[in-house]
Coordinates of C-alpha atoms in Angstrom, one line a residue:
M1 CA 9.2 -24.0 4.5
A2 CA 6.6 -22.7 6.9
V3 CA 7.7 -21.7 10.3
P4 CA 5.3 -22.5 13.1
I5 CA 4.2 -19.5 15.1
A6 CA 3.9 -20.0 18.8
V7 CA 1.2 -18.1 20.8
L8 CA 3.1 -16.4 23.6
D9 CA 1.7 -15.5 27.0
C10 CA 2.8 -12.0 28.0
D11 CA 2.8 -12.9 31.7
L12 CA 4.8 -16.1 30.9
L13 CA 7.5 -14.0 29.1
L14 CA 7.7 -11.6 32.0
Y15 CA 7.6 -14.0 34.9
G16 CA 8.4 -17.6 33.7
R17 CA 7.0 -20.8 35.0
G18 CA 7.2 -22.1 38.5
H19 CA 4.0 -21.6 40.6
R20 CA 0.4 -22.3 39.8
T21 CA -0.7 -18.8 40.9
L22 CA 0.9 -15.5 40.5
D23 CA 1.0 -13.6 43.8
R24 CA 3.0 -10.6 42.5
F25 CA 1.5 -8.0 44.8
K26 CA 0.9 -8.4 48.6
L27 CA -1.6 -6.2 50.3
E28 CA 0.4 -6.3 53.5
D29 CA 3.4 -4.7 51.8
V30 CA 1.6 -1.4 51.1
T31 CA -0.2 1.2 53.1
D32 CA -4.0 1.9 53.2
E33 CA -3.3 5.3 51.7
Y34 CA -1.6 3.7 48.7
L35 CA -4.5 1.2 48.2
V36 CA -7.1 4.0 48.3
S37 CA -5.2 6.3 46.0
T38 CA -4.4 3.6 43.5
Y39 CA -7.4 1.2 43.7
G40 CA -10.0 3.4 45.3
F41 CA -10.7 1.2 48.4
P42 CA -9.0 0.4 51.7
R43 CA -7.4 -2.9 52.7
Q44 CA -10.4 -4.2 54.7
F45 CA -12.8 -3.7 51.8
I46 CA -10.4 -5.4 49.3
C47 CA -10.0 -8.4 51.7
Y48 CA -13.7 -8.7 51.9
L49 CA -14.0 -8.9 48.2
V50 CA -11.3 -11.6 48.1
D51 CA -13.3 -13.6 50.6
L52 CA -16.5 -13.0 48.6
L53 CA -15.2 -13.7 45.1
G54 CA -12.2 -15.9 45.8
A55 CA -13.8 -19.2 45.1
T56 CA -15.3 -18.0 41.8
L57 CA -12.1 -16.4 40.6
S58 CA -10.1 -19.6 41.4
R59 CA -12.0 -21.6 38.9
P60 CA -10.0 -24.3 37.0
T61 CA -8.0 -22.8 34.2
Q62 CA -6.1 -24.1 31.2
R63 CA -3.4 -21.5 31.8
S64 CA -0.3 -22.9 33.4
R65 CA 0.0 -19.9 35.8
A66 CA -3.4 -18.6 37.0
I67 CA -3.6 -15.1 38.4
S68 CA -4.6 -15.0 42.1
P69 CA -8.0 -13.7 43.1
E70 CA -6.4 -10.9 45.0
T71 CA -4.5 -9.7 42.0
Q72 CA -7.6 -10.0 39.7
I73 CA -9.6 -7.9 42.1
L74 CA -6.9 -5.2 42.4
A75 CA -6.7 -5.1 38.6
A76 CA -10.5 -4.7 38.2
L77 CA -10.8 -2.1 41.0
G78 CA -7.9 -0.2 39.3
F79 CA -9.9 -0.1 36.1
Y80 CA -13.3 0.7 37.6
T81 CA -11.9 3.6 39.6
S82 CA -9.4 5.0 37.1
G83 CA -11.3 4.3 33.8
S84 CA -8.3 3.1 31.9
F85 CA -5.9 0.1 31.5
Q86 CA -2.8 2.1 32.4
T87 CA 0.6 0.4 32.0
R88 CA 1.7 1.6 35.4
M89 CA -1.4 0.0 37.0
G90 CA -0.5 -3.4 35.5
D91 CA 3.2 -2.9 36.4
A92 CA 2.2 -2.2 40.0
I93 CA 0.7 -5.6 40.4
G94 CA 2.9 -7.4 37.9
I95 CA 0.6 -8.2 35.0
S96 CA 0.3 -7.2 31.3
Q97 CA -2.5 -5.1 29.9
A98 CA -4.0 -8.1 28.2
S99 CA -4.2 -9.8 31.6
M100 CA -5.7 -6.7 33.1
S101 CA -8.5 -6.9 30.6
R102 CA -9.1 -10.6 31.5
C103 CA -9.1 -9.8 35.2
V104 CA -11.7 -7.0 34.7
A105 CA -13.9 -9.5 32.7
N106 CA -13.6 -12.2 35.4
V107 CA -14.3 -9.9 38.4
T108 CA -17.2 -8.2 36.6
E109 CA -19.0 -11.4 35.9
A110 CA -18.4 -12.6 39.5
L111 CA -19.9 -9.4 40.8
V112 CA -22.9 -9.5 38.4
E113 CA -23.6 -13.1 39.6
R114 CA -24.1 -11.6 43.0
A115 CA -26.1 -8.6 42.0
S116 CA -29.4 -9.8 43.5
Q117 CA -27.6 -10.5 46.8
F118 CA -26.7 -6.8 47.2
I119 CA -29.3 -4.9 45.1
H120 CA -32.9 -5.6 46.1
F121 CA -35.9 -4.1 47.9
P122 CA -36.4 -5.0 51.5
E123 CA -39.0 -7.7 52.1
D124 CA -39.8 -7.8 55.8
E125 CA -42.3 -5.2 57.2
A126 CA -40.0 -3.7 59.8
T127 CA -37.3 -2.9 57.2
V128 CA -39.9 -1.5 54.8
Q129 CA -41.3 0.8 57.5
T130 CA -37.7 1.9 58.3
L131 CA -37.3 2.7 54.6
K132 CA -40.4 4.9 54.7
D133 CA -39.4 6.6 57.9
D134 CA -36.0 7.5 56.6
F135 CA -37.5 9.1 53.5
Y136 CA -40.1 10.9 55.6
G137 CA -37.3 12.4 57.7
L138 CA -35.8 14.0 54.6
A139 CA -38.6 16.3 53.6
G140 CA -41.9 15.0 55.0
M141 CA -42.9 12.9 52.0
P142 CA -44.8 9.8 53.4
G143 CA -45.0 6.3 52.0
V144 CA -41.8 6.5 49.9
L145 CA -40.2 3.1 49.1
G146 CA -37.5 4.6 46.8
V147 CA -36.6 7.3 44.3
V148 CA -36.3 6.4 40.6
D149 CA -34.5 7.9 37.7
C150 CA -32.4 7.1 34.6
T151 CA -28.8 8.0 33.9
H152 CA -26.8 7.6 30.7
V153 CA -23.3 5.9 30.4
A154 CA -21.3 6.4 27.2
I155 CA -20.3 3.4 25.3
K156 CA -18.5 2.8 22.0
A157 CA -20.7 2.5 18.9
P158 CA -21.7 -1.2 18.5
N159 CA -21.7 -0.8 14.7
A160 CA -22.4 1.8 12.1
E161 CA -25.9 0.4 11.3
D162 CA -27.2 0.1 14.9
L163 CA -28.7 3.5 15.9
S164 CA -30.6 2.1 18.9
Y165 CA -27.9 3.2 21.2
V166 CA -27.7 6.8 19.9
N167 CA -29.2 9.2 22.5
R168 CA -30.7 12.6 22.0
K169 CA -27.3 14.3 22.0
G170 CA -26.0 12.0 19.2
L171 CA -23.8 10.0 21.6
H172 CA -23.9 6.2 22.0
S173 CA -25.0 5.3 25.5
L174 CA -26.8 2.9 27.7
N175 CA -29.8 4.3 29.6
C176 CA -29.7 2.9 33.1
L177 CA -32.8 2.8 35.3
M178 CA -32.1 2.8 39.0
V179 CA -33.9 3.1 42.4
C180 CA -32.2 4.1 45.6
D181 CA -33.1 4.6 49.3
S182 CA -32.5 7.7 51.4
R183 CA -28.8 6.8 51.9
G184 CA -28.1 6.2 48.3
V185 CA -28.2 2.4 48.5
L186 CA -29.4 1.0 45.2
L187 CA -32.6 -1.1 45.5
S188 CA -32.9 -1.8 41.7
A189 CA -30.5 -1.3 38.8
E190 CA -31.3 -2.1 35.1
T191 CA -28.3 -1.2 33.1
H192 CA -28.9 -2.6 29.7
W193 CA -31.4 -0.3 28.0
P194 CA -30.3 1.4 24.7
G195 CA -29.6 5.1 24.9
S196 CA -32.2 6.0 22.3
L197 CA -35.1 5.0 24.6
P198 CA -36.6 7.8 26.6
D199 CA -36.9 7.4 30.3
C200 CA -40.7 6.8 30.2
T201 CA -40.3 4.0 27.7
V202 CA -37.5 2.3 29.7
L203 CA -39.7 2.3 32.8
E204 CA -42.7 1.0 30.8
Q205 CA -40.7 -2.0 29.7
A206 CA -38.6 -2.5 32.8
A207 CA -38.8 -5.4 35.3
L208 CA -39.3 -2.7 38.0
T209 CA -42.8 -1.9 36.6
S210 CA -43.8 -5.6 36.7
L211 CA -42.5 -5.9 40.3
F212 CA -44.5 -2.9 41.5
E213 CA -47.7 -3.6 39.6
T214 CA -47.8 -7.2 40.9
E215 CA -46.3 -7.1 44.4
L216 CA -45.2 -3.8 46.0
H217 CA -47.5 -1.0 45.1
K218 CA -49.9 -1.5 48.0
A219 CA -47.0 -0.9 50.4
G220 CA -46.2 2.6 49.2
W221 CA -44.8 4.3 46.1
L222 CA -41.7 5.4 44.3
L223 CA -40.9 9.0 43.5
G224 CA -40.1 9.9 39.9
D225 CA -39.6 13.1 37.9
S226 CA -41.8 14.5 35.2
S227 CA -40.3 12.3 32.5
F228 CA -42.4 9.4 33.9
L229 CA -46.2 8.9 33.9
L230 CA -48.0 9.2 37.2
R231 CA -49.0 5.7 38.5
T232 CA -50.6 4.4 41.7
W233 CA -47.1 3.3 42.8
L234 CA -45.2 6.2 41.2
M235 CA -45.8 9.7 42.4
T236 CA -44.6 12.5 40.0
P237 CA -44.6 16.3 40.6
L238 CA -47.5 18.5 39.6
H239 CA -46.8 20.3 36.3
I240 CA -48.3 23.6 37.3
P241 CA -48.9 23.8 41.1
E242 CA -51.6 26.3 42.0
T243 CA -52.5 25.8 45.7
P244 CA -50.2 26.1 48.7
A245 CA -50.6 22.3 49.3
E246 CA -49.5 21.6 45.7
Y247 CA -46.4 23.8 46.2
R248 CA -45.6 22.0 49.4
Y249 CA -46.0 18.7 47.7
N250 CA -43.7 19.6 44.8
M251 CA -41.0 21.0 47.2
A252 CA -41.1 17.8 49.3
H253 CA -41.0 15.7 46.2
S254 CA -38.0 17.6 44.7
A255 CA -36.0 17.5 48.0
T256 CA -36.6 13.8 48.3
H257 CA -36.0 12.9 44.7
N258 CA -32.7 14.7 44.7
V259 CA -31.2 11.8 46.6
I260 CA -30.9 9.8 43.4
E261 CA -29.2 12.6 41.5
R262 CA -26.6 12.7 44.3
T263 CA -26.2 9.0 44.0
F264 CA -25.6 9.1 40.3
R265 CA -23.0 11.8 40.8
T266 CA -21.1 9.9 43.5
I267 CA -21.2 6.6 41.6
R268 CA -19.6 8.3 38.6
S269 CA -17.2 10.1 40.9
R270 CA -16.0 6.8 42.5
F271 CA -16.1 4.7 39.4
R272 CA -14.4 6.9 36.7
C273 CA -14.8 4.2 34.0
L274 CA -18.5 5.4 34.0
D275 CA -18.1 9.2 34.0
G276 CA -16.9 9.8 30.5
S277 CA -13.6 11.6 31.4
K278 CA -11.5 8.7 30.1
G279 CA -13.7 8.2 27.0
T280 CA -16.5 5.7 26.4
L281 CA -16.6 2.2 27.7
Q282 CA -14.8 0.2 24.9
Y283 CA -17.0 -2.8 25.1
S284 CA -20.1 -4.3 23.6
P285 CA -23.4 -3.0 25.0
E286 CA -23.8 -6.3 27.0
K287 CA -20.3 -6.2 28.5
S288 CA -20.7 -2.5 29.2
S289 CA -24.0 -3.2 31.0
H290 CA -22.3 -5.8 33.1
I291 CA -19.5 -3.3 34.1
I292 CA -22.0 -0.7 35.1
L293 CA -23.9 -3.3 37.2
A294 CA -20.7 -4.5 38.8
C295 CA -19.9 -0.9 39.9
C296 CA -23.5 -0.7 41.3
V297 CA -22.8 -3.8 43.4
L298 CA -19.5 -2.3 44.6
H299 CA -21.3 0.9 45.4
N300 CA -23.8 -0.9 47.7
I301 CA -21.0 -3.0 49.3
S302 CA -19.0 0.1 50.0
L303 CA -22.0 1.7 51.8
E304 CA -22.5 -1.6 53.8
H305 CA -18.8 -1.1 55.0
G306 CA -19.4 2.5 56.0
L307 CA -17.5 4.0 53.1
D308 CA -19.3 7.3 52.7
V309 CA -19.1 7.9 48.9
W310 CA -21.0 11.2 49.3
S311 CA -18.0 12.7 50.9
S312 CA -16.0 12.1 47.7
P313 CA -15.4 15.0 45.4
A314 CA -17.7 15.0 42.3
T315 CA -15.1 14.7 39.5
G316 CA -17.3 13.1 36.9
H317 CA -18.5 15.2 34.0
M318 CA -20.3 12.8 31.7
E319 CA -23.0 14.9 30.1
Q320 CA -26.4 13.5 30.7
P321 CA -28.9 13.8 27.8
E322 CA -31.7 16.1 28.9
E323 CA -35.1 14.6 28.3
E324 CA -37.1 16.8 26.0
Y325 CA -40.6 15.8 27.0
E326 CA -44.0 17.4 27.4
Q327 CA -45.5 17.0 30.8
M328 CA -47.5 13.8 30.5
E329 CA -50.8 13.9 32.2
S330 CA -51.8 10.5 33.5
V331 CA -54.9 8.9 32.1
D332 CA -54.9 6.6 35.2
S333 CA -57.8 8.1 37.3
E334 CA -56.9 5.9 40.2
A335 CA -53.3 7.2 40.2
C336 CA -54.7 10.8 40.1
R337 CA -56.9 9.9 43.1
V338 CA -54.0 8.5 45.0
R339 CA -51.9 11.7 44.5
Q340 CA -54.8 14.0 45.3
E341 CA -55.5 12.0 48.5
L342 CA -51.8 12.4 49.4
L343 CA -52.0 16.1 48.8
L344 CA -55.1 16.5 51.0
T345 CA -53.9 14.2 53.8
H346 CA -50.3 15.4 54.2
F347 CA -49.8 18.8 52.5
S348 CA -53.0 20.7 53.0

């Protein structure tokens, strides 16, 4: 005779029935130092996230005992900042590893839904001018609206046949195109591109290109390295500088563009799930892309709250595939004219 098999809830076994939500961990019961060391952020920041995401994370559920928004957020922050579903992390807030995984998924989607609220280019003229002034203050490069580059995040192999995510170093990754301002605040983040695509191809196909070609290019330009083609809205360094003005231009370009390299390092330092030290993201490319974007949202929110991530030690060591490219000379005569005018006006 067949014996029916019941599907058991790990949390139900551990904690039984009784309340509709499981408030197993109270922020007020622990110190700020503990929260920062375990979850990466102080109490005030976590409370802000509870207010921001609480309604979304309290959606109706078929589960008899829903996990509170506060607990879900702590679980997700624990994963983002440590890079693993550690048993001790779940024990600390009183949930199983399976529930930890569900919490990460819920919080990730809630943050992704709000990405456009926290990651965007400024629109009003005064803020745009402040953006340019801040960049000019770094190294004397005028008209800069942002610095752009790509960074790779390692993911598990989607399947044996799909080679589109294999990068130049033979690793599976997502190639993420990002733009930041002079403080490291992200203005754009496209995290879904397959790792096999070179940076120039990612930019060519990106929404960022459509945005600048249709709306923003008259207001200024982005700075990109030599893996990108020169455009009227994207200034790249000169391949072989010859004149003093060209050397000055390249030096100012390099010093300004370095901001995004610092930003990449500090994002990986704060969000260890992205740095490769704990292995690859064990999710599909789509879910991995959402986790990366969620971390980008948290990065910007942390800067809004005065949390200086650049003061954090750079612990990440995810190897970034080096682009093997020839210097691509632009066939856009108007772009060449714009760069030459910039050289003559500001660096001669």
